[in-house]
Short mmCIF file of C-alpha atoms and ligand atoms in Angstrom, two decimals:
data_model
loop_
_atom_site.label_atom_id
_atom_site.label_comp_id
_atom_site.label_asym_id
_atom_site.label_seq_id
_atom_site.Cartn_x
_atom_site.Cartn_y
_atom_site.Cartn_z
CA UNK A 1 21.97 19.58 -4.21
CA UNK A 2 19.48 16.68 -3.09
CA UNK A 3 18.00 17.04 0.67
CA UNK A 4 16.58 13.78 2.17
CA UNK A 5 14.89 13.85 5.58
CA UNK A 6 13.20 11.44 7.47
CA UNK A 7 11.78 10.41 10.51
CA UNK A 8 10.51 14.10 12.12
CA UNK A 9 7.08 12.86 12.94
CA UNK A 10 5.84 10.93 15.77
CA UNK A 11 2.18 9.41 16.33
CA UNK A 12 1.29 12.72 18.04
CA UNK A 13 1.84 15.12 15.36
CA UNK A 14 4.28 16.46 12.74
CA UNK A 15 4.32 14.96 9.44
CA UNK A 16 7.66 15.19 7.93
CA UNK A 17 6.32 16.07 4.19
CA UNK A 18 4.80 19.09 6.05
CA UNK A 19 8.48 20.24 7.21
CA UNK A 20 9.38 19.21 3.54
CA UNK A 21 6.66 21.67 2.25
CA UNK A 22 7.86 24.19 4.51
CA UNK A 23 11.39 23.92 3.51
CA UNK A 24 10.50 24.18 -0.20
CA UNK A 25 9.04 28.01 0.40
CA UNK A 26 12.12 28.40 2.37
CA UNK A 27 15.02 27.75 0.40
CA UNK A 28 13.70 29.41 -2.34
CA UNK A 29 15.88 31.90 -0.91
CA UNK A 30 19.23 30.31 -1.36
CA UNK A 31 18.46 28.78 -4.82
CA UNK A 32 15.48 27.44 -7.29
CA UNK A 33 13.69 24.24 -6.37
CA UNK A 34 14.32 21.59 -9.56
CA UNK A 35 11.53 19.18 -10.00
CA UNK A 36 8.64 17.82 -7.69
CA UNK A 37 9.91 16.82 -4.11
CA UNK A 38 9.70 13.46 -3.25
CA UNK A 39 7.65 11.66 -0.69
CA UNK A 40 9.08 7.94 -0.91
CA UNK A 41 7.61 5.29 1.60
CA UNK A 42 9.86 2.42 3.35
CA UNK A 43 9.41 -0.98 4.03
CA UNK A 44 5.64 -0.96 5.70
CA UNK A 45 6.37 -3.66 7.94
CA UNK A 46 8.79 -2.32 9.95
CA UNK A 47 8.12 -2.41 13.45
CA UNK A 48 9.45 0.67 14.99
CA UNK A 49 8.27 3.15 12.14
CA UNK A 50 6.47 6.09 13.45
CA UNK A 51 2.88 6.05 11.59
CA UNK A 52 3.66 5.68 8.00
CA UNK A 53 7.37 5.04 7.32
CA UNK A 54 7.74 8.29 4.94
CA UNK A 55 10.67 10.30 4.13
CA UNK A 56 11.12 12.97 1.61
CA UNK A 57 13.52 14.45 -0.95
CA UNK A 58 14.26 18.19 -2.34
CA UNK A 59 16.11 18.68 -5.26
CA UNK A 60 17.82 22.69 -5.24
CA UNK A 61 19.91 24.58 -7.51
CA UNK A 62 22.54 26.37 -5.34
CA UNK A 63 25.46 28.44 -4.88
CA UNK A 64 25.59 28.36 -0.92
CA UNK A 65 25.15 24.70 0.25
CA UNK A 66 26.57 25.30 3.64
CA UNK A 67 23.53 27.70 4.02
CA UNK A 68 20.93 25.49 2.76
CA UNK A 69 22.51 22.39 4.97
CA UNK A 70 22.62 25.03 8.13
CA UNK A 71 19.01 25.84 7.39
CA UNK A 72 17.49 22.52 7.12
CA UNK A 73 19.13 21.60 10.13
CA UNK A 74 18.29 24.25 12.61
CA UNK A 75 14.16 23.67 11.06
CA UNK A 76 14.31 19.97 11.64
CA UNK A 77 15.55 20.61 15.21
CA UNK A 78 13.31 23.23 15.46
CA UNK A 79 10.36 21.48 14.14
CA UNK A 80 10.84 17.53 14.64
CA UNK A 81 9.27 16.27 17.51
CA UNK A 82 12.35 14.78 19.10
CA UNK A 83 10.75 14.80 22.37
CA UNK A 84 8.45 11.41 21.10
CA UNK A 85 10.93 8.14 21.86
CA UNK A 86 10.27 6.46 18.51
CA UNK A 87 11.41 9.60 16.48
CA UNK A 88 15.20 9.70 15.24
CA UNK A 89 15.19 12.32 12.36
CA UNK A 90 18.04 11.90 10.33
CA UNK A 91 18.49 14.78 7.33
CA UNK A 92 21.44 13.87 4.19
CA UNK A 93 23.07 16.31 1.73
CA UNK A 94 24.04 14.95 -1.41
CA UNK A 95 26.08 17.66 -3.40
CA UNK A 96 26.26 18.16 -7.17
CA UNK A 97 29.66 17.10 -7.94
CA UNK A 98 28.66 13.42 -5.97
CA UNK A 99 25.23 12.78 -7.89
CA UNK A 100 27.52 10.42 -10.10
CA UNK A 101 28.62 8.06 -8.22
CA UNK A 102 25.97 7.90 -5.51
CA UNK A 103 23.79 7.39 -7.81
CA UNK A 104 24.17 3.56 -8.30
CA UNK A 105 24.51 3.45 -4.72
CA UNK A 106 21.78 4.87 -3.17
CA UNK A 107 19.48 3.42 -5.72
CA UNK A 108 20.53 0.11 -4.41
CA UNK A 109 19.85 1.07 -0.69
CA UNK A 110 16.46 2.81 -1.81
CA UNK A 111 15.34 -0.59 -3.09
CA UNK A 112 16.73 -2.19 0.13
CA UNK A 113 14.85 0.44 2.33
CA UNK A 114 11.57 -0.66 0.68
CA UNK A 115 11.61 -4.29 0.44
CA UNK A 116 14.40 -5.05 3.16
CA UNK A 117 14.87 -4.54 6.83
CA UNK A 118 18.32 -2.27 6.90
CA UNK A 119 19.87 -1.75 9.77
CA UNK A 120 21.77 2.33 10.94
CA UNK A 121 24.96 0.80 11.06
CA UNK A 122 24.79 0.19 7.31
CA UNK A 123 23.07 3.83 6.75
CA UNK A 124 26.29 5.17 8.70
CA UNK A 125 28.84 2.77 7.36
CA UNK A 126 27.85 4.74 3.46
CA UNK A 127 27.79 7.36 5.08
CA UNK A 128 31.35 7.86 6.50
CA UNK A 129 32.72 5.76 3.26
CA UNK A 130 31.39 8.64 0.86
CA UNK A 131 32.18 10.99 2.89
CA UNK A 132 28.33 12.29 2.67
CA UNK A 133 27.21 15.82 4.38
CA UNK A 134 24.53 14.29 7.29
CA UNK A 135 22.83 15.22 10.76
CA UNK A 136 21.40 12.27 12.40
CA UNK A 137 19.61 12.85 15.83
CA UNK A 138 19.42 10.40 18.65
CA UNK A 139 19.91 6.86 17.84
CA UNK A 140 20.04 8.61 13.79
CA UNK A 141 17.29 5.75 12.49
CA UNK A 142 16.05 8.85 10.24
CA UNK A 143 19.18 8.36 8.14
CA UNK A 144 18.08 5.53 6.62
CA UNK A 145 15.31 7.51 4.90
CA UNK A 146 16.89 9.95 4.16
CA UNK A 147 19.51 7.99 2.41
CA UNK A 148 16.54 6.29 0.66
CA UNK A 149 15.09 9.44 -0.80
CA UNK A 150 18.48 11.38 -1.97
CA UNK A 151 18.16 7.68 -3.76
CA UNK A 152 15.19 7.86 -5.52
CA UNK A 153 15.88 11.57 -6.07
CA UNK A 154 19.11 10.12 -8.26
CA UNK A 155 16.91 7.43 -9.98
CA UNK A 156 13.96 9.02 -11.19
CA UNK A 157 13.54 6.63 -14.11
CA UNK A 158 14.20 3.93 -12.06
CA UNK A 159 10.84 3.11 -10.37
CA UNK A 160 7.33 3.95 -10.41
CA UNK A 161 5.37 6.67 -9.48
CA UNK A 162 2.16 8.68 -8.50
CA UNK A 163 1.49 11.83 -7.62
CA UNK A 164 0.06 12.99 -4.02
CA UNK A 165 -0.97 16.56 -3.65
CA UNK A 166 -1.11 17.11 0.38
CA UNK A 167 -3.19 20.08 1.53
CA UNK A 168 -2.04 21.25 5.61
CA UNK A 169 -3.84 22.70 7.99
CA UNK A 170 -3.36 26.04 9.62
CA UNK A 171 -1.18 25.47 12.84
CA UNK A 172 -3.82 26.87 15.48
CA UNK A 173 -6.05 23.99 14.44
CA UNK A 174 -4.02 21.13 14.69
CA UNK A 175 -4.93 18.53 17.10
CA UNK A 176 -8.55 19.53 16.72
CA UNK A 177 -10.78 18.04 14.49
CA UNK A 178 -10.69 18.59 10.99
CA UNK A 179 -13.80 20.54 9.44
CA UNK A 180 -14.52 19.09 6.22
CA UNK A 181 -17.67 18.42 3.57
CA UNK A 182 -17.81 15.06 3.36
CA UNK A 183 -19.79 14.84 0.37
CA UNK A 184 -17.00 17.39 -1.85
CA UNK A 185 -14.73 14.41 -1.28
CA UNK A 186 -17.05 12.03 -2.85
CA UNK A 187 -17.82 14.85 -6.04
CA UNK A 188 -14.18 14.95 -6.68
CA UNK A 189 -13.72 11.73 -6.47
CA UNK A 190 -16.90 11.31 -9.12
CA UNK A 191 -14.76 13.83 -11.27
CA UNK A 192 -11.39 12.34 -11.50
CA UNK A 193 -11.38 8.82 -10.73
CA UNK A 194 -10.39 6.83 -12.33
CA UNK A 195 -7.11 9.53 -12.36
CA UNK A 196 -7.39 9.79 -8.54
CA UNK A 197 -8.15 6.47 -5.81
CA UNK A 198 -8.21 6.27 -2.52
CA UNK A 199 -10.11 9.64 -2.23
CA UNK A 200 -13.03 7.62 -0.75
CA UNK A 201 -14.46 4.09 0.01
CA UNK A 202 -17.79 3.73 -2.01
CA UNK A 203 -19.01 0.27 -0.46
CA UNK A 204 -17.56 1.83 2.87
CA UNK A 205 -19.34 5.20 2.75
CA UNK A 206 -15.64 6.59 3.92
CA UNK A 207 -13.56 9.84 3.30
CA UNK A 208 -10.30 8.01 3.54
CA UNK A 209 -8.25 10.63 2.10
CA UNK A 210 -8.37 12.53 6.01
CA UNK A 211 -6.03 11.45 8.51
CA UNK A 212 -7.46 11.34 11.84
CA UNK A 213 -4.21 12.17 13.70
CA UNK A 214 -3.10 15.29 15.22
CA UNK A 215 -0.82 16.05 12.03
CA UNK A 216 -0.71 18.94 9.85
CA UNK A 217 -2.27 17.13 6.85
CA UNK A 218 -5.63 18.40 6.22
CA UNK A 219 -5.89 16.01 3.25
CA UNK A 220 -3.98 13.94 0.72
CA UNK A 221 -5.38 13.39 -2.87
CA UNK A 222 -3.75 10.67 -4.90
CA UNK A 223 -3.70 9.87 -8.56
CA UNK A 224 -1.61 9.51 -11.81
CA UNK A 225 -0.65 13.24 -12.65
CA UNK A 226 0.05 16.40 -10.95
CA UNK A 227 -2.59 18.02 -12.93
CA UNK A 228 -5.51 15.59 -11.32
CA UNK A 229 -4.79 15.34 -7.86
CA UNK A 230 -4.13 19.22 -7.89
CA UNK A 231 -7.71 19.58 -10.02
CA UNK A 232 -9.78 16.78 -7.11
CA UNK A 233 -7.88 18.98 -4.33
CA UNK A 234 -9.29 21.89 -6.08
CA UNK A 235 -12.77 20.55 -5.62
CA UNK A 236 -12.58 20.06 -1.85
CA UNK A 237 -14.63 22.21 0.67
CA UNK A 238 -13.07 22.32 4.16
CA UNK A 239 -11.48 24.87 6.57
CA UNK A 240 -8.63 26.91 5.37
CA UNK A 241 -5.74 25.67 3.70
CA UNK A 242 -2.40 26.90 5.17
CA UNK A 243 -0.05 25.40 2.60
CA UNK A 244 -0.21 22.14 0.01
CA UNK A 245 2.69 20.61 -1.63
CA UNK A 246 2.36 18.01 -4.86
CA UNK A 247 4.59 14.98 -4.31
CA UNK A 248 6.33 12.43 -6.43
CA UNK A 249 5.83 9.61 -4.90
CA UNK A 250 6.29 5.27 -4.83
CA UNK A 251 2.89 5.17 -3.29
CA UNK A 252 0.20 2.82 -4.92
CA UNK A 253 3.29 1.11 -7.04
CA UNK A 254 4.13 -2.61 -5.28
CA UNK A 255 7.97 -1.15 -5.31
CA UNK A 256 7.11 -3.39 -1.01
CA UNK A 257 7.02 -6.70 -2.85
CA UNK A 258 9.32 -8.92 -3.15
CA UNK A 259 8.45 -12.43 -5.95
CA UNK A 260 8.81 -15.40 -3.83
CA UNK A 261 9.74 -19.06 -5.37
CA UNK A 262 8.06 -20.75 -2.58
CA UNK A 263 6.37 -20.14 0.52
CA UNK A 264 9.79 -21.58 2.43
CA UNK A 265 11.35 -18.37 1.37
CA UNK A 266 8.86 -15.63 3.36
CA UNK A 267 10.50 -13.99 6.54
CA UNK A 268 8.71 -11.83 8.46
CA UNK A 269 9.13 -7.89 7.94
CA UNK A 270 8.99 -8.42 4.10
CA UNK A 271 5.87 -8.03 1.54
CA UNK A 272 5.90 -10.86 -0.84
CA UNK A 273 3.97 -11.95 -4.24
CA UNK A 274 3.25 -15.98 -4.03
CA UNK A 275 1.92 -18.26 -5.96
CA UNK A 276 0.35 -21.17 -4.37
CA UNK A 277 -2.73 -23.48 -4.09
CA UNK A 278 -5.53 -23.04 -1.36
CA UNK A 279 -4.81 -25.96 0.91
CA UNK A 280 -8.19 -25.48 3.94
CA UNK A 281 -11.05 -24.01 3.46
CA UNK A 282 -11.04 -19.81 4.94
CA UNK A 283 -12.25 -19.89 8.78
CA UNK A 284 -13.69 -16.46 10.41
CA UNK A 285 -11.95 -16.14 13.86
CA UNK A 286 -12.44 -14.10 16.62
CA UNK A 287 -12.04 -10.91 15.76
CA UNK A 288 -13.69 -11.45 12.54
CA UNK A 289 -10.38 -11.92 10.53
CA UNK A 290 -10.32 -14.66 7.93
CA UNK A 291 -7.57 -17.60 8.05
CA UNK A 292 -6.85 -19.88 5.52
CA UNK A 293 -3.65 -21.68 3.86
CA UNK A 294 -2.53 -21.92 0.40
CA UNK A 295 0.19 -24.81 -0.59
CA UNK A 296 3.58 -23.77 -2.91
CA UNK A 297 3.93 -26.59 -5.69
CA UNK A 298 6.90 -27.78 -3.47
CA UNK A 299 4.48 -28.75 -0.80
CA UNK A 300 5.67 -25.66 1.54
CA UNK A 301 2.07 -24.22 3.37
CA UNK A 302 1.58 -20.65 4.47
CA UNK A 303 -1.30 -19.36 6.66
CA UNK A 304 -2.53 -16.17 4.98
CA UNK A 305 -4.97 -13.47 6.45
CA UNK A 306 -7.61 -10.96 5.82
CA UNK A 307 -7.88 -9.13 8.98
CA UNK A 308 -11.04 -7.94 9.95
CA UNK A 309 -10.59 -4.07 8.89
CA UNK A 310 -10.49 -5.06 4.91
CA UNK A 311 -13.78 -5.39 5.57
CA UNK A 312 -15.81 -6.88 2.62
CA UNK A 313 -12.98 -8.19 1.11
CA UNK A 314 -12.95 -10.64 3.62
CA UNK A 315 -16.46 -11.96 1.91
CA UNK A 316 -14.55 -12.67 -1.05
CA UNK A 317 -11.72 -14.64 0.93
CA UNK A 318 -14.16 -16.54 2.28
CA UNK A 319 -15.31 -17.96 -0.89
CA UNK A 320 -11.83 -19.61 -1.47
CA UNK A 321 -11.86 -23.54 -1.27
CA UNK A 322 -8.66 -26.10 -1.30
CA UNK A 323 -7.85 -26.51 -4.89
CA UNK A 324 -8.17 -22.66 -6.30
CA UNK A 325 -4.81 -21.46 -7.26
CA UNK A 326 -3.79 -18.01 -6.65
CA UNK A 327 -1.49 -15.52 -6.24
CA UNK A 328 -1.23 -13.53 -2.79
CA UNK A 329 0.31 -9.84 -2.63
CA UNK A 330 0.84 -9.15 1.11
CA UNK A 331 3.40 -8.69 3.91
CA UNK A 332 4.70 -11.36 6.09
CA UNK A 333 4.43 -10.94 10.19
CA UNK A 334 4.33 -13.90 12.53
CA UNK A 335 4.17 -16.30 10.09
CA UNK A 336 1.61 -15.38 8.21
CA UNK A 337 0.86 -13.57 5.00
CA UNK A 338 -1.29 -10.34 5.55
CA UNK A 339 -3.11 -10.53 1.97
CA UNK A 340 -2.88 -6.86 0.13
CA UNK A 341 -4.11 -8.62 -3.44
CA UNK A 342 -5.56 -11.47 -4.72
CA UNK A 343 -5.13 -12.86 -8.09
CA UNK A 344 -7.54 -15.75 -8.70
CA UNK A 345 -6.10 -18.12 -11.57
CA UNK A 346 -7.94 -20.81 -11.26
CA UNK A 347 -11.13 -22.07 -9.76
CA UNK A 348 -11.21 -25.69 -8.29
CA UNK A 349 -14.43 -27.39 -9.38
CA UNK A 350 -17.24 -27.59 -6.95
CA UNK A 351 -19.38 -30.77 -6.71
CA UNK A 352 -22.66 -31.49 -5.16
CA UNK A 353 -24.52 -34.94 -5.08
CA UNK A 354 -27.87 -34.69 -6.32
CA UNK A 355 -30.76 -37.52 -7.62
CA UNK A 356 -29.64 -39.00 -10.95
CA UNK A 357 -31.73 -38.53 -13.74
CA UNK A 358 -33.47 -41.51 -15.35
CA UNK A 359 -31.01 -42.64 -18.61
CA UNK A 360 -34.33 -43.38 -20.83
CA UNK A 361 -36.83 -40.76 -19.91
CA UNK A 362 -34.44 -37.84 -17.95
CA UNK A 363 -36.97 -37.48 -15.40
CA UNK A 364 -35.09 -37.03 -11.88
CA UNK A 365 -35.50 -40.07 -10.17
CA UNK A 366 -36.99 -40.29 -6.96
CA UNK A 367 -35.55 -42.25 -3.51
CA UNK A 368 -36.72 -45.84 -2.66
CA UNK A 369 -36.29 -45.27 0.85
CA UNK A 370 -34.19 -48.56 0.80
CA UNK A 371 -30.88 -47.43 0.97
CA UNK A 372 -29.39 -45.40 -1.60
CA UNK A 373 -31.80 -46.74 -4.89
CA UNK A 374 -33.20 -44.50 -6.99
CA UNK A 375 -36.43 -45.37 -9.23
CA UNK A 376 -37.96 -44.13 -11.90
CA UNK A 377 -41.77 -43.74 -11.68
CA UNK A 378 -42.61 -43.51 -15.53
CA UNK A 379 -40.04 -46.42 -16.48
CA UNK A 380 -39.20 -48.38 -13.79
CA UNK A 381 -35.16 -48.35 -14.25
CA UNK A 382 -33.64 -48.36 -10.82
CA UNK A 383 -30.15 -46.87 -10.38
CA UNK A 384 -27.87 -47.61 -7.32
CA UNK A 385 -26.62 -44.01 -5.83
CA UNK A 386 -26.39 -40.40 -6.18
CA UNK A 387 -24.85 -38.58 -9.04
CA UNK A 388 -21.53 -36.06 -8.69
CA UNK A 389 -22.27 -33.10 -10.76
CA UNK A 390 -20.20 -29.85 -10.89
CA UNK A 391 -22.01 -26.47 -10.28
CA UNK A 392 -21.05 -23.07 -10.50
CA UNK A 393 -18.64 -21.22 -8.22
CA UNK A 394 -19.86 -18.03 -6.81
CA UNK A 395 -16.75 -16.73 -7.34
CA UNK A 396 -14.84 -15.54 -10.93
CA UNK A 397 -11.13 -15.74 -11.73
CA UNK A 398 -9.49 -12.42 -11.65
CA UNK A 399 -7.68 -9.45 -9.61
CA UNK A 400 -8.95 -8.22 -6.30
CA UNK A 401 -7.86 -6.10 -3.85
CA UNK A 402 -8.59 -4.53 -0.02
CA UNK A 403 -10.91 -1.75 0.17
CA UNK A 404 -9.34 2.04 0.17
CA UNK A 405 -10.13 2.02 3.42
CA UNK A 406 -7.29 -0.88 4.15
CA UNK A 407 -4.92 0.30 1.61
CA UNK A 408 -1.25 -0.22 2.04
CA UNK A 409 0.38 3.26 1.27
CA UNK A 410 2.84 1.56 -1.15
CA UNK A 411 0.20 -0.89 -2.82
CA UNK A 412 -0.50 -0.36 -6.20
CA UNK A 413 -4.49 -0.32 -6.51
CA UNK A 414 -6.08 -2.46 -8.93
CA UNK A 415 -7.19 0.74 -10.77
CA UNK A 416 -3.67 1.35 -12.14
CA UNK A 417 -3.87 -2.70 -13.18
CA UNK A 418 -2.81 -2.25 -17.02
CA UNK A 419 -2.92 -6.42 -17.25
CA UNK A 420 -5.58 -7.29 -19.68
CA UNK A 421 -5.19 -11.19 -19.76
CA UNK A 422 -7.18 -11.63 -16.66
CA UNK A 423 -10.42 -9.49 -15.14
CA UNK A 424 -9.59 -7.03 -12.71
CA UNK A 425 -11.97 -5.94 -9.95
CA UNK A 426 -11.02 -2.57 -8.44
CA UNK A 427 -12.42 -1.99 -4.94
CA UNK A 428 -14.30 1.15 -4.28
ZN1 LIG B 1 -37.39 -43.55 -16.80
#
């Protein structure tokens, strides 16, 4: 059978992979635990997410599902923290004998719960039409998750993936704050990067890896394989580890983004690819985030944003000028497109006026002081203006991305970039 649970955590503590690593020592009593649970993140921009829109799948070989659904029950209302407003867990059962035909659905609603805004009536509406085993608590919003995940749990072929091995802390210390090395994070992340990211920000001087919330998680290493995020983990010198758990996961893949034909198209709530052309020149607000506006080749404008914590990726923003054509990776709210990536495709040329040179002697020519007339002293010639000549943008074509430290859960970092028709600049 397939468990999917979501939406146990609040911003004060919990984490619902923890109750998902708990539950996979647990139910090793009622059956054997098939493949690597899954830790599958939603649609980031939804508003009323507790911290990072996660739920989680367990796939168990069983005789006795009316234990194992009885069990994870009585845990998640043991354990959720259904006390905080904003947390509605919801937990799903998907038996054997139904994998078949919920597997087309719930692959369908897994890509909706990432890239679309769904709402509990449609979670329930499945729900009650396949006749599919469920507990969902308060308003139920958890469902939706959990429906998501007993989704990706059918589709494993179907999308993306990376690996996320998530170290917890032992229960007495939670809420305190964390004891860690610092500098073991950077050594691992020295060892096996580029087969782990996000460990670290380099240019930052950040362990990113640490949550700073009153969760269970100790740490989280990401990276391509099992084997190398369980290898960096293996490298890191903190207090003591109560449990870890390796996760499958859509993390660092773009499953968030949507391609957009023009920049009519973007509603908030969604993460969108665009193509488009810078249309003003990037302006530093206050607040320190960067503004400008690109143009679709309909004529459509979007204002697009690098918010002050991507830090010094806002340097490169600010380079931008009206004519460079790019594409934006980045989710829409009020309006305006929160930039994730940034493929530049083309640079607009950059002119400067400068003294001609003479045409017979290519000395530069020097001012008259009448007007704009320029003389040569060796020659004589007099020419009437200024010149136009291009120079060089401080700026290449290519792929760049936010810093670690601003990293999207589900955005795929530049490091996993397999494109080789265009440079790719990985932040570190
Ligand atoms: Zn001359």
């Amino acid at each position: 059978m397939i468990i999917g649970i979501d939406d146990t955590d609040s911003n004060e503590g919990m984490c619902t992979t923890y109750l998902g690593a708990l539950l996979l020592e647990e139910l090793q009593a009622y059956g054997a635990v098939e493949t690597f649970p899954l830790l599958v993140r939603l649609n980031p921009t939804i508003p009323y997410k507790t911290r990072g829109n996660a739920a989680v799948a367990l796939k168990l070989k069983t005789v006795c599902p009316e234990k194992v659904i009885a069990h994870v029950i009585s845990r998640v209302e043991e354990l959720a923290r259904i006390e905080c407003e904003k947390t509605n867990p919801g937990v799903v059962f998907i038996l054997e004998k139904d994998y078949k035909i919920l597997k087309p659905v719930l692959g369908n609603f897994l890509e909706e719960a990432v890239r679309n805004v769904i709402e509990i009536q449609e979670a329930k509406s499945l729900i009650k039409e396949f006749e599919i085993s469920s507990k969902g608590f308060k308003n139920g919003r958890g469902l939706i998750g959990a429906l998501a995940a007993c989704g990706a749990m059918l589709n494993p072929e179907e999308w993306d993936h990376t690996f996320e091995h998530l170290a917890y802390r032992q229960k007495e210390r939670w809420g305190t704050p964390r004891e860690i090395e610092k500098e073991s994070f950077f050594e691992a992340d020295r060892k096996t990067y580029p087969g782990t990211w996000d460990t670290v920000d380099l240019t930052n001087r950040l362990v990113v890896c640490v949550p700073h919330s009153a969760d269970p998680v100790l740490f989280g290493i990401r990276g391509e394989t099992p084997t190398i995020v369980t290898e960096a983990a293996s490298m890191i010198k903190s207090e003591p580890v109560e449990r870890f758990a390796v996760y499958r996961t859509n993390q660092g893949t773009d499953m968030h983004l949507l391609s957009a034909a023009n920049a009519a198209e973007i509603r908030d709530m969604h993460s969108y690819m665009l193509e488009g052309m810078v249309s003003a020149f990037p302006k530093t607000i206050h607040g320190g985030h960067v503004i400008f506006s690109i143009r679709d080749n309909e004529g459509n404008e979007i204002d697009c944003a690098a918010f002050e914590p991507t830090k010094n990726f806002r340097a490169l923003v600010r380079k931008l000028m009206p004519g460079d054509k790019v594409v934006l990776s980045g989710s829409a709210s009020s309006g305006t497109l929160n930039i994730e990536k940034i493929e530049i495709k083309k640079l607009a040329p950059l002119h400067k006026e400068e003294n001609p040179k003479c045409p017979n002697c290519e000395k530069h020519m020097k001012s008259t002081g009448q007007g704009q007339q320029f003389r040569c002293k060796k020659c004589g010639t007099h020419v009437p203006s200024k010149v136009r000549c291009e120079v060089k943008r401080d700026l290449e074509t290519g792929l760049y991305e936010v810093p670690p430290c601003a990293r999207r859960h589900l955005a795929k970092p530049l490091v996993r970039e397999k494109r080789s028709d265009i440079g790719i600049h990985p932040a570190r």
